[in-house]
PDB file of C-alpha atoms in Angstrom:
ATOM      1  CA  UNK A  29     -71.867 -61.086  70.737  1.00 68.00           C
ATOM      2  CA  UNK A  30     -69.650 -61.295  67.645  1.00 90.00           C
ATOM      3  CA  UNK A  31     -69.443 -58.502  65.113  1.00 96.00           C
ATOM      4  CA  UNK A  32     -71.016 -58.817  61.632  1.00 98.00           C
ATOM      5  CA  UNK A  33     -68.944 -59.834  58.605  1.00 98.00           C
ATOM      6  CA  UNK A  34     -69.192 -57.956  55.302  1.00 98.00           C
ATOM      7  CA  UNK A  35     -68.375 -59.906  52.144  1.00 98.00           C
ATOM      8  CA  UNK A  36     -67.245 -57.802  49.189  1.00 98.00           C
ATOM      9  CA  UNK A  37     -67.638 -59.535  45.824  1.00 98.00           C
ATOM     10  CA  UNK A  38     -65.518 -57.547  43.352  1.00 98.00           C
ATOM     11  CA  UNK A  39     -64.243 -57.918  39.806  1.00 98.00           C
ATOM     12  CA  UNK A  40     -60.800 -58.448  41.381  1.00 98.00           C
ATOM     13  CA  UNK A  41     -61.959 -61.217  43.751  1.00 98.00           C
ATOM     14  CA  UNK A  42     -63.740 -61.448  47.095  1.00 98.00           C
ATOM     15  CA  UNK A  43     -62.676 -60.324  50.556  1.00 98.00           C
ATOM     16  CA  UNK A  44     -64.301 -60.177  53.977  1.00 98.00           C
ATOM     17  CA  UNK A  45     -64.220 -57.583  56.730  1.00 98.00           C
ATOM     18  CA  UNK A  46     -65.323 -57.707  60.346  1.00 98.00           C
ATOM     19  CA  UNK A  47     -67.444 -54.629  61.041  1.00 98.00           C
ATOM     20  CA  UNK A  48     -66.869 -53.223  64.529  1.00 97.00           C
ATOM     21  CA  UNK A  49     -70.515 -52.740  65.437  1.00 96.00           C
ATOM     22  CA  UNK A  50     -69.922 -52.962  69.170  1.00 94.00           C
ATOM     23  CA  UNK A  51     -66.915 -50.608  69.209  1.00 95.00           C
ATOM     24  CA  UNK A  52     -68.154 -48.110  66.579  1.00 96.00           C
ATOM     25  CA  UNK A  53     -71.964 -48.439  66.592  1.00 96.00           C
ATOM     26  CA  UNK A  54     -72.951 -45.330  64.598  1.00 95.00           C
ATOM     27  CA  UNK A  55     -70.347 -45.640  61.849  1.00 97.00           C
ATOM     28  CA  UNK A  56     -70.748 -49.420  61.590  1.00 97.00           C
ATOM     29  CA  UNK A  57     -74.546 -49.251  61.427  1.00 97.00           C
ATOM     30  CA  UNK A  58     -74.356 -46.582  58.732  1.00 98.00           C
ATOM     31  CA  UNK A  59     -72.146 -48.889  56.639  1.00 98.00           C
ATOM     32  CA  UNK A  60     -74.373 -51.924  57.317  1.00 98.00           C
ATOM     33  CA  UNK A  61     -77.544 -50.023  56.368  1.00 98.00           C
ATOM     34  CA  UNK A  62     -75.968 -48.827  53.106  1.00 98.00           C
ATOM     35  CA  UNK A  63     -74.727 -52.329  52.275  1.00 98.00           C
ATOM     36  CA  UNK A  64     -78.097 -53.924  53.066  1.00 98.00           C
ATOM     37  CA  UNK A  65     -79.888 -51.366  50.872  1.00 98.00           C
ATOM     38  CA  UNK A  66     -77.683 -52.259  47.874  1.00 98.00           C
ATOM     39  CA  UNK A  67     -76.109 -48.789  47.834  1.00 98.00           C
ATOM     40  CA  UNK A  68     -72.573 -50.112  47.264  1.00 98.00           C
ATOM     41  CA  UNK A  69     -73.478 -52.612  44.535  1.00 98.00           C
ATOM     42  CA  UNK A  70     -72.025 -51.601  41.173  1.00 98.00           C
ATOM     43  CA  UNK A  71     -69.699 -48.895  42.514  1.00 98.00           C
ATOM     44  CA  UNK A  72     -65.994 -48.776  41.602  1.00 98.00           C
ATOM     45  CA  UNK A  73     -62.852 -48.133  43.614  1.00 98.00           C
ATOM     46  CA  UNK A  74     -62.259 -44.511  42.658  1.00 98.00           C
ATOM     47  CA  UNK A  75     -58.966 -43.797  44.452  1.00 98.00           C
ATOM     48  CA  UNK A  76     -56.086 -46.246  44.686  1.00 98.00           C
ATOM     49  CA  UNK A  77     -52.700 -45.193  46.055  1.00 98.00           C
ATOM     50  CA  UNK A  78     -49.990 -47.835  46.422  1.00 97.00           C
ATOM     51  CA  UNK A  79     -48.437 -47.944  49.907  1.00 98.00           C
ATOM     52  CA  UNK A  80     -51.302 -45.891  51.332  1.00 98.00           C
ATOM     53  CA  UNK A  81     -54.930 -46.995  50.795  1.00 98.00           C
ATOM     54  CA  UNK A  82     -57.767 -47.908  48.434  1.00 98.00           C
ATOM     55  CA  UNK A  83     -60.990 -45.854  48.554  1.00 98.00           C
ATOM     56  CA  UNK A  84     -64.573 -46.747  47.729  1.00 97.00           C
ATOM     57  CA  UNK A  85     -68.189 -45.717  48.304  1.00 98.00           C
ATOM     58  CA  UNK A  86     -68.923 -42.696  46.100  1.00 98.00           C
ATOM     59  CA  UNK A  87     -72.266 -43.023  44.282  1.00 98.00           C
ATOM     60  CA  UNK A  88     -70.783 -41.154  41.284  1.00 98.00           C
ATOM     61  CA  UNK A  89     -68.336 -44.038  40.815  1.00 98.00           C
ATOM     62  CA  UNK A  90     -71.044 -46.196  39.210  1.00 98.00           C
ATOM     63  CA  UNK A  91     -69.449 -44.681  36.112  1.00 97.00           C
ATOM     64  CA  UNK A  92     -65.773 -45.481  36.729  1.00 96.00           C
ATOM     65  CA  UNK A  93     -64.728 -42.585  34.464  1.00 94.00           C
ATOM     66  CA  UNK A  94     -67.003 -39.957  36.026  1.00 96.00           C
ATOM     67  CA  UNK A  95     -65.148 -36.748  36.885  1.00 96.00           C
ATOM     68  CA  UNK A  96     -67.445 -36.520  39.942  1.00 97.00           C
ATOM     69  CA  UNK A  97     -66.255 -39.874  41.362  1.00 97.00           C
ATOM     70  CA  UNK A  98     -64.997 -39.204  44.872  1.00 96.00           C
ATOM     71  CA  UNK A  99     -67.293 -36.235  45.521  1.00 97.00           C
ATOM     72  CA  UNK A 100     -70.586 -37.888  46.486  1.00 97.00           C
ATOM     73  CA  UNK A 101     -72.201 -39.336  49.550  1.00 97.00           C
ATOM     74  CA  UNK A 102     -75.187 -41.353  50.699  1.00 97.00           C
ATOM     75  CA  UNK A 103     -78.796 -40.358  50.059  1.00 95.00           C
ATOM     76  CA  UNK A 104     -79.376 -39.625  53.758  1.00 95.00           C
ATOM     77  CA  UNK A 105     -76.452 -37.198  53.959  1.00 96.00           C
ATOM     78  CA  UNK A 106     -73.443 -37.189  56.249  1.00 96.00           C
ATOM     79  CA  UNK A 107     -73.099 -38.756  59.675  1.00 96.00           C
ATOM     80  CA  UNK A 108     -71.729 -37.432  62.934  1.00 94.00           C
ATOM     81  CA  UNK A 109     -68.076 -38.258  63.612  1.00 93.00           C
ATOM     82  CA  UNK A 110     -67.652 -41.125  66.040  1.00 93.00           C
ATOM     83  CA  UNK A 111     -64.703 -40.458  68.313  1.00 91.00           C
ATOM     84  CA  UNK A 112     -65.069 -42.789  71.295  1.00 84.00           C
ATOM     85  CA  UNK A 113     -62.412 -43.071  73.996  1.00 84.00           C
ATOM     86  CA  UNK A 114     -63.432 -46.721  74.308  1.00 82.00           C
ATOM     87  CA  UNK A 115     -62.653 -47.364  70.610  1.00 87.00           C
ATOM     88  CA  UNK A 116     -59.247 -45.902  69.823  1.00 93.00           C
ATOM     89  CA  UNK A 117     -58.560 -48.203  66.882  1.00 95.00           C
ATOM     90  CA  UNK A 118     -55.523 -47.261  64.825  1.00 96.00           C
ATOM     91  CA  UNK A 119     -55.420 -47.042  61.005  1.00 97.00           C
ATOM     92  CA  UNK A 120     -53.260 -50.147  60.597  1.00 98.00           C
ATOM     93  CA  UNK A 121     -53.037 -52.259  57.413  1.00 98.00           C
ATOM     94  CA  UNK A 122     -56.345 -53.878  56.518  1.00 98.00           C
ATOM     95  CA  UNK A 123     -58.561 -51.548  58.539  1.00 98.00           C
ATOM     96  CA  UNK A 124     -61.612 -49.778  57.113  1.00 98.00           C
ATOM     97  CA  UNK A 125     -61.828 -46.090  58.023  1.00 97.00           C
ATOM     98  CA  UNK A 126     -64.457 -43.451  57.331  1.00 97.00           C
ATOM     99  CA  UNK A 127     -63.392 -40.981  54.654  1.00 97.00           C
ATOM    100  CA  UNK A 128     -64.375 -37.335  54.990  1.00 94.00           C
ATOM    101  CA  UNK A 129     -63.724 -33.937  53.472  1.00 92.00           C
ATOM    102  CA  UNK A 130     -61.529 -32.815  56.355  1.00 89.00           C
ATOM    103  CA  UNK A 131     -64.413 -30.928  57.936  1.00 91.00           C
ATOM    104  CA  UNK A 132     -66.149 -32.244  61.059  1.00 91.00           C
ATOM    105  CA  UNK A 133     -69.117 -34.594  60.527  1.00 94.00           C
ATOM    106  CA  UNK A 134     -68.549 -34.909  56.762  1.00 95.00           C
ATOM    107  CA  UNK A 135     -68.314 -38.715  56.470  1.00 96.00           C
ATOM    108  CA  UNK A 136     -71.110 -40.723  54.923  1.00 97.00           C
ATOM    109  CA  UNK A 137     -70.670 -43.553  52.452  1.00 98.00           C
ATOM    110  CA  UNK A 138     -67.045 -43.301  51.371  1.00 98.00           C
ATOM    111  CA  UNK A 139     -64.409 -45.252  53.236  1.00 98.00           C
ATOM    112  CA  UNK A 140     -60.898 -46.460  52.644  1.00 98.00           C
ATOM    113  CA  UNK A 141     -58.934 -49.576  53.396  1.00 98.00           C
ATOM    114  CA  UNK A 142     -55.491 -48.837  54.796  1.00 98.00           C
ATOM    115  CA  UNK A 143     -52.685 -50.798  53.141  1.00 98.00           C
ATOM    116  CA  UNK A 144     -49.972 -49.490  55.475  1.00 98.00           C
ATOM    117  CA  UNK A 145     -50.065 -48.223  59.059  1.00 98.00           C
ATOM    118  CA  UNK A 146     -51.375 -44.664  58.645  1.00 96.00           C
ATOM    119  CA  UNK A 147     -51.086 -43.565  62.296  1.00 94.00           C
ATOM    120  CA  UNK A 148     -51.335 -39.906  61.350  1.00 93.00           C
ATOM    121  CA  UNK A 149     -54.960 -40.552  60.270  1.00 94.00           C
ATOM    122  CA  UNK A 150     -55.947 -41.683  63.778  1.00 94.00           C
ATOM    123  CA  UNK A 151     -58.517 -39.312  65.217  1.00 92.00           C
ATOM    124  CA  UNK A 152     -56.826 -39.574  68.629  1.00 92.00           C
ATOM    125  CA  UNK A 153     -53.379 -38.553  67.313  1.00 87.00           C
ATOM    126  CA  UNK A 154     -53.088 -34.988  68.639  1.00 84.00           C
ATOM    127  CA  UNK A 155     -50.274 -34.121  66.190  1.00 84.00           C
ATOM    128  CA  UNK A 156     -52.561 -34.145  63.141  1.00 80.00           C
ATOM    129  CA  UNK A 157     -55.753 -32.552  61.888  1.00 81.00           C
ATOM    130  CA  UNK A 158     -56.815 -35.753  60.081  1.00 82.00           C
ATOM    131  CA  UNK A 159     -59.560 -37.645  61.858  1.00 89.00           C
ATOM    132  CA  UNK A 160     -60.637 -40.957  60.363  1.00 94.00           C
ATOM    133  CA  UNK A 161     -62.372 -43.403  62.722  1.00 93.00           C
ATOM    134  CA  UNK A 162     -61.757 -47.085  62.019  1.00 97.00           C
ATOM    135  CA  UNK A 163     -64.904 -49.240  61.877  1.00 97.00           C
ATOM    136  CA  UNK A 164     -63.729 -52.578  60.499  1.00 98.00           C
ATOM    137  CA  UNK A 165     -60.859 -54.844  59.507  1.00 98.00           C
ATOM    138  CA  UNK A 166     -60.152 -57.289  56.687  1.00 98.00           C
ATOM    139  CA  UNK A 167     -60.350 -60.848  58.027  1.00 98.00           C
ATOM    140  CA  UNK A 168     -60.016 -62.735  54.729  1.00 98.00           C
ATOM    141  CA  UNK A 169     -58.682 -61.714  51.326  1.00 98.00           C
ATOM    142  CA  UNK A 170     -55.913 -59.263  52.152  1.00 98.00           C
ATOM    143  CA  UNK A 171     -54.215 -60.603  49.005  1.00 98.00           C
ATOM    144  CA  UNK A 172     -57.114 -59.133  46.979  1.00 98.00           C
ATOM    145  CA  UNK A 173     -56.635 -55.768  48.716  1.00 98.00           C
ATOM    146  CA  UNK A 174     -52.907 -55.891  47.856  1.00 98.00           C
ATOM    147  CA  UNK A 175     -53.703 -56.670  44.203  1.00 98.00           C
ATOM    148  CA  UNK A 176     -56.113 -53.728  44.017  1.00 98.00           C
ATOM    149  CA  UNK A 177     -53.523 -51.504  45.711  1.00 98.00           C
ATOM    150  CA  UNK A 178     -50.929 -52.355  43.048  1.00 98.00           C
ATOM    151  CA  UNK A 179     -53.176 -51.740  40.046  1.00 97.00           C
ATOM    152  CA  UNK A 180     -51.985 -49.120  37.568  1.00 98.00           C
ATOM    153  CA  UNK A 181     -53.699 -45.745  37.980  1.00 98.00           C
ATOM    154  CA  UNK A 182     -54.073 -42.496  36.094  1.00 97.00           C
ATOM    155  CA  UNK A 183     -52.790 -39.158  37.476  1.00 96.00           C
ATOM    156  CA  UNK A 184     -56.011 -38.811  39.517  1.00 95.00           C
ATOM    157  CA  UNK A 185     -55.327 -42.171  41.255  1.00 97.00           C
ATOM    158  CA  UNK A 186     -58.127 -43.976  39.402  1.00 97.00           C
ATOM    159  CA  UNK A 187     -57.452 -47.512  38.179  1.00 98.00           C
ATOM    160  CA  UNK A 188     -56.912 -47.747  34.403  1.00 97.00           C
ATOM    161  CA  UNK A 189     -58.834 -51.023  34.544  1.00 97.00           C
ATOM    162  CA  UNK A 190     -61.933 -50.280  36.637  1.00 98.00           C
ATOM    163  CA  UNK A 191     -62.472 -52.451  39.710  1.00 98.00           C
ATOM    164  CA  UNK A 192     -66.147 -52.798  40.543  1.00 98.00           C
ATOM    165  CA  UNK A 193     -67.802 -54.057  43.697  1.00 98.00           C
ATOM    166  CA  UNK A 194     -70.581 -56.318  42.449  1.00 98.00           C
ATOM    167  CA  UNK A 195     -72.134 -56.626  45.895  1.00 98.00           C
ATOM    168  CA  UNK A 196     -71.579 -56.205  49.616  1.00 98.00           C
ATOM    169  CA  UNK A 197     -73.451 -58.635  51.825  1.00 98.00           C
ATOM    170  CA  UNK A 198     -73.676 -58.552  55.608  1.00 98.00           C
ATOM    171  CA  UNK A 199     -73.721 -61.644  57.765  1.00 97.00           C
ATOM    172  CA  UNK A 200     -74.921 -60.785  61.242  1.00 92.00           C
ATOM    173  CA  UNK A 201     -73.443 -62.879  64.051  1.00 77.00           C
TER     174      UNK A 201
END
């Protein structure tokens, strides 16, 4: 069975990501449920760092200038970390990974899209404390991701020109 495809319609253009539902069932289903509920619609990319990643999914980012953007999570709270020996997927360019506070089981709605190979964020890399499971990968529109990555940001890594996600739709296989 093929994995679902998420289509992100943003003010910077559209891109698509395969969601690894078979490999990362808990994390993927959490993302799919939030997308299907409309949770992500109207949120802004709140952290953009060139040659690193772009981050999204904080409910406080509905207001792109909110000082709380980057601190919130989903209405149902956090999810359990998903570290499966059968799904050791590295944080390579174009992958979607669950963001967290650095504490165990603190992921929820925020995720980031890697723009370079961030191996040190792999949960299975024993040389680091960072643990960010990958649950998807861009399959169309990496040029849009690159454009977002290169946008000018303020000292807090927020885009000067807000980039909003109008909608995220899921196409089940």
